[in-house]
């Protein structure tokens, strides 16, 4: 910077102002500074150094408990991130995705992230990354849980929502099945019955399972008759594969209540491949009301992940917000459930 000042015939402070506060420098002086800088090959002050002086970096970190491509492959994650970006863009804040691999380096990656705050995508109760985020001392918020070290949690009441759509799903059901997210970070594919009481470390999976179980048992049905098919990933092909196996089995379900529209749409594909009539022989419900749910006639649980993403971003950036921590949801009844199901 001193060399540029000498070459331009101005003070070092004028050079600094030419880059950081151009309004305080005359057009003539600024032209001299930039001409000298070009001649000397000086690119200007490093952005990181400017950020340190301001006390902020100008970017928000989003911690994904998934592979990086998940942010682009999963429609729900994409909607959520769109909501985050809706808030970041107008205030000139960038977005940094921090993927989690399950390795010990995860905590170090979080600790070294140059961000002004964190939004943590839904993760498990025992995820060490939560402590790593809290240890940074930066503003942080968790989407849909878990609750950890005072970090606010933003989402919906998954248990109440599952009970509501479960009431629609299980009307006249005899062999109900819940097509589920993973239970823990091990992501084991398995088939369980309600009386096996699995330990579920993902709060979203746990609360939705509890709500579906509530809907089934409150009408006097035995919990053992409600099965839980655990998928290792939330993907339409996994829903199709697992549902297809069960529909070809000795005791095929007559209702599949899925924890996402992806899994539900996969189940509908499996039903079509087997020539099953929906909803007469198989009823299906989903969750999220993604864009392809309505064309498929899918009965689903509608929520706005985009609004939740925006809310998370406002909290993490300490921007004003009056939105409640628990967002609204509602059941959209369409043609994949039986007409006599309660709305």
Tab-separated table of C-alpha atoms in Angstrom:
chain	number	residue	atom	x	y	z
A	1	UNK	CA	0.000	0.000	0.000
A	2	UNK	CA	2.905	2.385	0.770
A	3	UNK	CA	4.446	1.666	-2.648
A	4	UNK	CA	1.137	2.489	-4.331
A	5	UNK	CA	0.937	5.729	-2.325
A	6	UNK	CA	4.436	6.768	-3.399
A	7	UNK	CA	3.743	5.937	-7.043
A	8	UNK	CA	0.459	7.830	-6.995
A	9	UNK	CA	1.844	10.779	-5.043
A	10	UNK	CA	-0.759	10.456	-2.280
A	11	UNK	CA	-0.787	9.357	1.370
A	12	UNK	CA	-1.246	5.703	2.413
A	13	UNK	CA	-4.523	6.751	4.054
A	14	UNK	CA	-5.796	7.998	0.688
A	15	UNK	CA	-4.970	4.615	-0.832
A	16	UNK	CA	-6.851	2.881	1.987
A	17	UNK	CA	-9.892	5.143	1.526
A	18	UNK	CA	-9.821	4.603	-2.255
A	19	UNK	CA	-10.616	0.933	-1.606
A	20	UNK	CA	-12.576	0.934	1.643
A	21	UNK	CA	-14.429	4.284	1.575
A	22	UNK	CA	-14.250	5.642	-1.992
A	23	UNK	CA	-16.719	8.410	-1.160
A	24	UNK	CA	-14.040	10.115	0.925
A	25	UNK	CA	-11.581	10.372	-1.994
A	26	UNK	CA	-11.771	12.714	-4.992
A	27	UNK	CA	-12.220	11.166	-8.406
A	28	UNK	CA	-8.786	12.474	-9.441
A	29	UNK	CA	-7.024	10.938	-6.412
A	30	UNK	CA	-8.868	7.627	-6.849
A	31	UNK	CA	-7.833	7.481	-10.510
A	32	UNK	CA	-4.190	8.031	-9.549
A	33	UNK	CA	-4.392	5.277	-6.896
A	34	UNK	CA	-5.943	2.709	-9.232
A	35	UNK	CA	-3.515	3.561	-12.066
A	36	UNK	CA	-0.541	3.113	-9.747
A	37	UNK	CA	-1.995	-0.110	-8.361
A	38	UNK	CA	-2.401	-1.533	-11.864
A	39	UNK	CA	1.155	-0.558	-12.751
A	40	UNK	CA	2.518	-2.260	-9.611
A	41	UNK	CA	0.217	-5.294	-9.858
A	42	UNK	CA	-1.432	-4.517	-6.511
A	43	UNK	CA	-4.918	-6.136	-6.304
A	44	UNK	CA	-6.124	-4.118	-3.308
A	45	UNK	CA	-6.566	-5.064	0.356
A	46	UNK	CA	-7.327	-8.754	0.931
A	47	UNK	CA	-11.063	-9.311	1.572
A	48	UNK	CA	-10.340	-11.401	4.676
A	49	UNK	CA	-8.270	-8.595	6.173
A	50	UNK	CA	-11.065	-6.106	5.564
A	51	UNK	CA	-13.543	-8.512	7.158
A	52	UNK	CA	-11.410	-8.841	10.285
A	53	UNK	CA	-11.256	-5.074	10.662
A	54	UNK	CA	-15.058	-4.844	10.332
A	55	UNK	CA	-15.573	-7.680	12.806
A	56	UNK	CA	-17.672	-9.684	10.353
A	57	UNK	CA	-17.020	-12.011	7.434
A	58	UNK	CA	-20.160	-11.415	5.401
A	59	UNK	CA	-21.254	-15.024	4.988
A	60	UNK	CA	-23.606	-17.422	6.784
A	61	UNK	CA	-22.659	-21.056	7.328
A	62	UNK	CA	-25.196	-23.836	6.744
A	63	UNK	CA	-24.114	-27.114	8.332
A	64	UNK	CA	-25.454	-30.107	6.412
A	65	UNK	CA	-25.386	-33.490	8.133
A	66	UNK	CA	-25.203	-35.004	4.664
A	67	UNK	CA	-22.910	-35.236	1.652
A	68	UNK	CA	-22.548	-31.918	-0.167
A	69	UNK	CA	-24.578	-33.029	-3.202
A	70	UNK	CA	-27.564	-33.553	-0.864
A	71	UNK	CA	-28.133	-29.798	-0.920
A	72	UNK	CA	-28.890	-30.031	-4.641
A	73	UNK	CA	-30.419	-33.524	-4.893
A	74	UNK	CA	-32.996	-33.348	-2.100
A	75	UNK	CA	-36.004	-31.114	-2.949
A	76	UNK	CA	-36.670	-30.333	0.721
A	77	UNK	CA	-33.079	-29.261	1.371
A	78	UNK	CA	-33.185	-27.147	-1.789
A	79	UNK	CA	-36.363	-25.401	-0.639
A	80	UNK	CA	-34.878	-24.743	2.778
A	81	UNK	CA	-31.668	-23.318	1.308
A	82	UNK	CA	-33.697	-21.133	-1.041
A	83	UNK	CA	-35.341	-19.608	2.034
A	84	UNK	CA	-31.924	-19.006	3.613
A	85	UNK	CA	-30.700	-17.294	0.452
A	86	UNK	CA	-33.869	-15.165	0.297
A	87	UNK	CA	-32.665	-13.477	3.488
A	88	UNK	CA	-28.933	-13.422	2.750
A	89	UNK	CA	-29.055	-11.861	-0.717
A	90	UNK	CA	-30.782	-8.548	0.133
A	91	UNK	CA	-28.349	-7.832	2.993
A	92	UNK	CA	-25.251	-8.729	0.974
A	93	UNK	CA	-24.411	-11.882	2.929
A	94	UNK	CA	-22.944	-14.925	1.214
A	95	UNK	CA	-23.755	-18.561	1.907
A	96	UNK	CA	-21.202	-21.203	2.878
A	97	UNK	CA	-22.243	-24.879	2.856
A	98	UNK	CA	-20.411	-26.935	5.478
A	99	UNK	CA	-20.865	-30.654	4.663
A	100	UNK	CA	-20.505	-33.309	7.357
A	101	UNK	CA	-18.842	-36.632	6.573
A	102	UNK	CA	-19.044	-38.379	9.944
A	103	UNK	CA	-15.265	-38.168	10.364
A	104	UNK	CA	-13.435	-36.564	13.318
A	105	UNK	CA	-12.500	-33.714	10.978
A	106	UNK	CA	-16.115	-32.491	10.998
A	107	UNK	CA	-15.674	-30.511	14.220
A	108	UNK	CA	-12.456	-28.946	12.913
A	109	UNK	CA	-14.172	-27.994	9.659
A	110	UNK	CA	-16.882	-26.200	11.621
A	111	UNK	CA	-14.371	-24.490	13.920
A	112	UNK	CA	-12.382	-23.177	10.953
A	113	UNK	CA	-15.382	-21.988	8.917
A	114	UNK	CA	-15.090	-18.250	8.253
A	115	UNK	CA	-18.718	-17.300	8.847
A	116	UNK	CA	-20.784	-14.874	10.927
A	117	UNK	CA	-23.217	-17.507	12.193
A	118	UNK	CA	-24.552	-21.001	11.619
A	119	UNK	CA	-27.769	-22.656	10.503
A	120	UNK	CA	-27.712	-26.386	11.285
A	121	UNK	CA	-29.850	-28.648	9.103
A	122	UNK	CA	-31.744	-31.332	11.017
A	123	UNK	CA	-29.339	-33.779	12.642
A	124	UNK	CA	-29.134	-36.414	15.382
A	125	UNK	CA	-29.137	-36.036	19.158
A	126	UNK	CA	-25.559	-37.342	19.395
A	127	UNK	CA	-24.000	-35.379	16.536
A	128	UNK	CA	-20.695	-33.894	17.845
A	129	UNK	CA	-20.973	-31.107	15.289
A	130	UNK	CA	-23.607	-29.457	17.482
A	131	UNK	CA	-21.041	-28.951	20.231
A	132	UNK	CA	-18.524	-27.712	17.676
A	133	UNK	CA	-21.025	-25.101	16.465
A	134	UNK	CA	-21.855	-24.025	20.017
A	135	UNK	CA	-18.143	-23.792	20.893
A	136	UNK	CA	-17.570	-21.153	18.206
A	137	UNK	CA	-19.675	-18.718	20.215
A	138	UNK	CA	-21.288	-17.476	17.001
A	139	UNK	CA	-25.052	-17.046	16.603
A	140	UNK	CA	-26.546	-20.404	15.670
A	141	UNK	CA	-29.947	-21.978	15.086
A	142	UNK	CA	-30.995	-25.595	14.474
A	143	UNK	CA	-33.697	-26.546	12.020
A	144	UNK	CA	-36.184	-29.090	13.446
A	145	UNK	CA	-33.895	-30.203	16.268
A	146	UNK	CA	-32.318	-31.428	18.355
A	147	UNK	CA	-32.231	-28.942	21.216
A	148	UNK	CA	-28.614	-28.403	22.198
A	149	UNK	CA	-26.824	-25.955	24.501
A	150	UNK	CA	-29.370	-23.197	24.226
A	151	UNK	CA	-29.437	-22.988	20.432
A	152	UNK	CA	-32.961	-22.116	19.256
A	153	UNK	CA	-34.840	-24.720	17.224
A	154	UNK	CA	-37.134	-23.708	14.362
A	155	UNK	CA	-39.541	-26.052	12.588
A	156	UNK	CA	-43.015	-27.537	13.065
A	157	UNK	CA	-44.609	-29.761	15.696
A	158	UNK	CA	-43.772	-32.986	13.876
A	159	UNK	CA	-45.544	-35.225	16.371
A	160	UNK	CA	-48.849	-33.348	16.175
A	161	UNK	CA	-48.582	-33.143	12.387
A	162	UNK	CA	-47.917	-36.884	12.076
A	163	UNK	CA	-50.885	-37.658	14.314
A	164	UNK	CA	-53.104	-35.524	12.085
A	165	UNK	CA	-52.096	-37.075	8.769
A	166	UNK	CA	-51.973	-40.488	10.439
A	167	UNK	CA	-55.657	-40.124	11.269
A	168	UNK	CA	-56.312	-39.708	7.535
A	169	UNK	CA	-53.888	-42.435	6.500
A	170	UNK	CA	-55.041	-45.149	8.880
A	171	UNK	CA	-58.781	-44.857	8.252
A	172	UNK	CA	-60.014	-48.443	7.716
A	173	UNK	CA	-56.425	-49.709	7.584
A	174	UNK	CA	-55.681	-53.303	8.598
A	175	UNK	CA	-51.986	-53.574	7.730
A	176	UNK	CA	-50.496	-50.079	8.165
A	177	UNK	CA	-46.863	-49.297	7.425
A	178	UNK	CA	-44.770	-46.187	8.104
A	179	UNK	CA	-42.037	-45.642	5.506
A	180	UNK	CA	-39.411	-43.933	7.580
A	181	UNK	CA	-36.307	-41.792	7.561
A	182	UNK	CA	-33.151	-43.301	9.160
A	183	UNK	CA	-33.245	-43.834	12.925
A	184	UNK	CA	-29.660	-42.774	13.593
A	185	UNK	CA	-26.409	-41.890	11.847
A	186	UNK	CA	-25.788	-45.577	11.165
A	187	UNK	CA	-28.600	-45.433	8.574
A	188	UNK	CA	-29.479	-49.137	8.781
A	189	UNK	CA	-32.241	-50.435	6.539
A	190	UNK	CA	-34.644	-52.471	8.661
A	191	UNK	CA	-38.260	-53.493	9.250
A	192	UNK	CA	-39.616	-53.174	12.804
A	193	UNK	CA	-42.940	-53.414	14.611
A	194	UNK	CA	-44.288	-50.781	16.945
A	195	UNK	CA	-43.768	-52.863	20.082
A	196	UNK	CA	-40.028	-53.166	19.413
A	197	UNK	CA	-39.591	-49.553	20.589
A	198	UNK	CA	-36.474	-48.691	18.584
A	199	UNK	CA	-34.068	-46.034	19.820
A	200	UNK	CA	-34.410	-43.133	17.418
A	201	UNK	CA	-31.692	-40.471	17.534
A	202	UNK	CA	-32.966	-38.232	14.742
A	203	UNK	CA	-35.600	-35.987	16.375
A	204	UNK	CA	-37.593	-35.570	13.153
A	205	UNK	CA	-37.827	-39.341	12.658
A	206	UNK	CA	-38.641	-39.886	16.339
A	207	UNK	CA	-41.385	-37.263	16.539
A	208	UNK	CA	-43.049	-38.329	13.298
A	209	UNK	CA	-42.998	-41.974	14.357
A	210	UNK	CA	-44.516	-41.018	17.728
A	211	UNK	CA	-47.272	-39.080	15.971
A	212	UNK	CA	-48.115	-41.926	13.594
A	213	UNK	CA	-48.121	-44.327	16.548
A	214	UNK	CA	-50.463	-41.990	18.438
A	215	UNK	CA	-52.890	-41.904	15.515
A	216	UNK	CA	-52.912	-45.706	15.248
A	217	UNK	CA	-53.246	-46.571	18.937
A	218	UNK	CA	-55.676	-43.889	20.071
A	219	UNK	CA	-58.481	-45.757	18.283
A	220	UNK	CA	-57.682	-48.954	20.173
A	221	UNK	CA	-55.379	-50.663	17.692
A	222	UNK	CA	-52.419	-52.629	19.106
A	223	UNK	CA	-49.087	-50.903	18.530
A	224	UNK	CA	-47.551	-54.202	17.393
A	225	UNK	CA	-49.717	-54.069	14.255
A	226	UNK	CA	-48.024	-50.844	13.091
A	227	UNK	CA	-44.823	-51.559	11.178
A	228	UNK	CA	-41.869	-49.234	10.642
A	229	UNK	CA	-39.844	-49.658	7.428
A	230	UNK	CA	-36.609	-47.696	7.880
A	231	UNK	CA	-34.972	-46.355	4.731
A	232	UNK	CA	-31.257	-45.484	4.843
A	233	UNK	CA	-31.743	-42.454	2.558
A	234	UNK	CA	-34.585	-40.141	1.634
A	235	UNK	CA	-34.834	-40.900	-2.065
A	236	UNK	CA	-37.648	-41.897	-4.408
A	237	UNK	CA	-35.804	-44.991	-5.634
A	238	UNK	CA	-35.305	-46.238	-2.071
A	239	UNK	CA	-39.014	-45.732	-1.365
A	240	UNK	CA	-39.894	-47.644	-4.520
A	241	UNK	CA	-37.490	-50.484	-3.742
A	242	UNK	CA	-38.480	-51.006	-0.107
A	243	UNK	CA	-42.209	-50.555	-0.719
A	244	UNK	CA	-42.054	-52.964	-3.648
A	245	UNK	CA	-40.435	-55.659	-1.516
A	246	UNK	CA	-43.081	-55.290	1.179
A	247	UNK	CA	-45.979	-55.173	-1.268
A	248	UNK	CA	-44.791	-58.471	-2.733
A	249	UNK	CA	-44.396	-60.002	0.724
A	250	UNK	CA	-46.617	-62.327	2.750
A	251	UNK	CA	-48.377	-59.485	4.562
A	252	UNK	CA	-48.486	-56.533	2.153
A	253	UNK	CA	-49.466	-53.169	3.652
A	254	UNK	CA	-52.797	-51.641	2.704
A	255	UNK	CA	-51.632	-48.145	3.725
A	256	UNK	CA	-48.159	-46.628	3.505
A	257	UNK	CA	-47.656	-43.427	5.501
A	258	UNK	CA	-44.323	-42.012	4.317
A	259	UNK	CA	-42.185	-39.445	6.136
A	260	UNK	CA	-41.504	-37.583	2.873
A	261	UNK	CA	-43.047	-37.079	-0.533
A	262	UNK	CA	-39.971	-38.717	-2.096
A	263	UNK	CA	-40.595	-41.977	-0.252
A	264	UNK	CA	-44.347	-41.741	-0.903
A	265	UNK	CA	-43.884	-41.174	-4.628
A	266	UNK	CA	-41.560	-44.175	-4.680
A	267	UNK	CA	-44.278	-46.256	-3.030
A	268	UNK	CA	-46.745	-45.107	-5.696
A	269	UNK	CA	-44.313	-46.235	-8.392
A	270	UNK	CA	-44.062	-49.642	-6.749
A	271	UNK	CA	-47.846	-49.918	-6.548
A	272	UNK	CA	-48.192	-49.036	-10.235
A	273	UNK	CA	-45.590	-51.628	-11.204
A	274	UNK	CA	-47.591	-54.286	-9.344
A	275	UNK	CA	-50.906	-53.178	-10.843
A	276	UNK	CA	-52.379	-52.177	-7.459
A	277	UNK	CA	-55.342	-49.806	-7.405
A	278	UNK	CA	-54.750	-46.632	-5.342
A	279	UNK	CA	-56.398	-45.981	-2.937
A	280	UNK	CA	-58.675	-49.063	-3.016
A	281	UNK	CA	-55.937	-51.654	-2.553
A	282	UNK	CA	-53.232	-49.344	-1.242
A	283	UNK	CA	-53.538	-45.883	0.270
A	284	UNK	CA	-50.458	-43.640	0.429
A	285	UNK	CA	-49.609	-40.399	2.220
A	286	UNK	CA	-46.518	-38.190	1.995
A	287	UNK	CA	-44.971	-35.225	3.748
A	288	UNK	CA	-43.908	-31.707	2.612
A	289	UNK	CA	-46.221	-31.130	-0.389
A	290	UNK	CA	-43.439	-30.785	-2.955
A	291	UNK	CA	-44.235	-29.615	-6.484
A	292	UNK	CA	-44.888	-33.119	-7.832
A	293	UNK	CA	-47.261	-34.104	-5.015
A	294	UNK	CA	-50.376	-32.428	-6.431
A	295	UNK	CA	-50.028	-33.851	-9.984
A	296	UNK	CA	-49.672	-37.304	-8.415
A	297	UNK	CA	-52.828	-36.769	-6.341
A	298	UNK	CA	-50.776	-37.388	-3.210
A	299	UNK	CA	-52.370	-36.764	0.174
A	300	UNK	CA	-49.605	-35.090	2.149
A	301	UNK	CA	-48.585	-32.892	5.068
A	302	UNK	CA	-47.916	-29.383	3.803
A	303	UNK	CA	-45.306	-27.138	5.368
A	304	UNK	CA	-43.139	-24.316	4.043
A	305	UNK	CA	-39.486	-25.260	4.325
A	306	UNK	CA	-38.645	-22.089	2.431
A	307	UNK	CA	-40.228	-19.953	5.156
A	308	UNK	CA	-38.461	-21.998	7.824
A	309	UNK	CA	-35.130	-21.514	6.046
A	310	UNK	CA	-35.681	-17.775	5.893
A	311	UNK	CA	-36.590	-17.694	9.581
A	312	UNK	CA	-33.441	-19.642	10.493
A	313	UNK	CA	-31.302	-17.220	8.495
A	314	UNK	CA	-32.832	-14.171	10.182
A	315	UNK	CA	-32.157	-15.643	13.622
A	316	UNK	CA	-28.576	-16.647	12.800
A	317	UNK	CA	-27.850	-13.202	11.328
A	318	UNK	CA	-29.593	-11.488	14.262
A	319	UNK	CA	-32.084	-9.766	11.999
A	320	UNK	CA	-35.518	-8.754	13.308
A	321	UNK	CA	-38.215	-11.434	13.110
A	322	UNK	CA	-41.636	-11.934	14.665
A	323	UNK	CA	-42.204	-15.467	13.375
A	324	UNK	CA	-42.898	-18.102	16.049
A	325	UNK	CA	-40.386	-20.918	16.514
A	326	UNK	CA	-43.059	-23.462	15.508
A	327	UNK	CA	-44.366	-22.902	12.004
A	328	UNK	CA	-47.772	-23.794	10.597
A	329	UNK	CA	-48.667	-27.011	8.798
A	330	UNK	CA	-51.819	-28.588	7.400
A	331	UNK	CA	-52.993	-31.818	5.796
A	332	UNK	CA	-53.790	-31.761	2.076
A	333	UNK	CA	-56.211	-34.583	1.283
A	334	UNK	CA	-56.074	-35.753	-2.328
A	335	UNK	CA	-56.820	-38.969	-4.189
A	336	UNK	CA	-54.251	-41.392	-2.758
A	337	UNK	CA	-56.306	-41.858	0.428
A	338	UNK	CA	-59.766	-43.328	0.728
A	339	UNK	CA	-62.723	-40.984	0.295
A	340	UNK	CA	-64.138	-41.799	3.716
A	341	UNK	CA	-60.906	-40.794	5.473
A	342	UNK	CA	-61.396	-37.887	7.930
A	343	UNK	CA	-60.124	-34.548	6.596
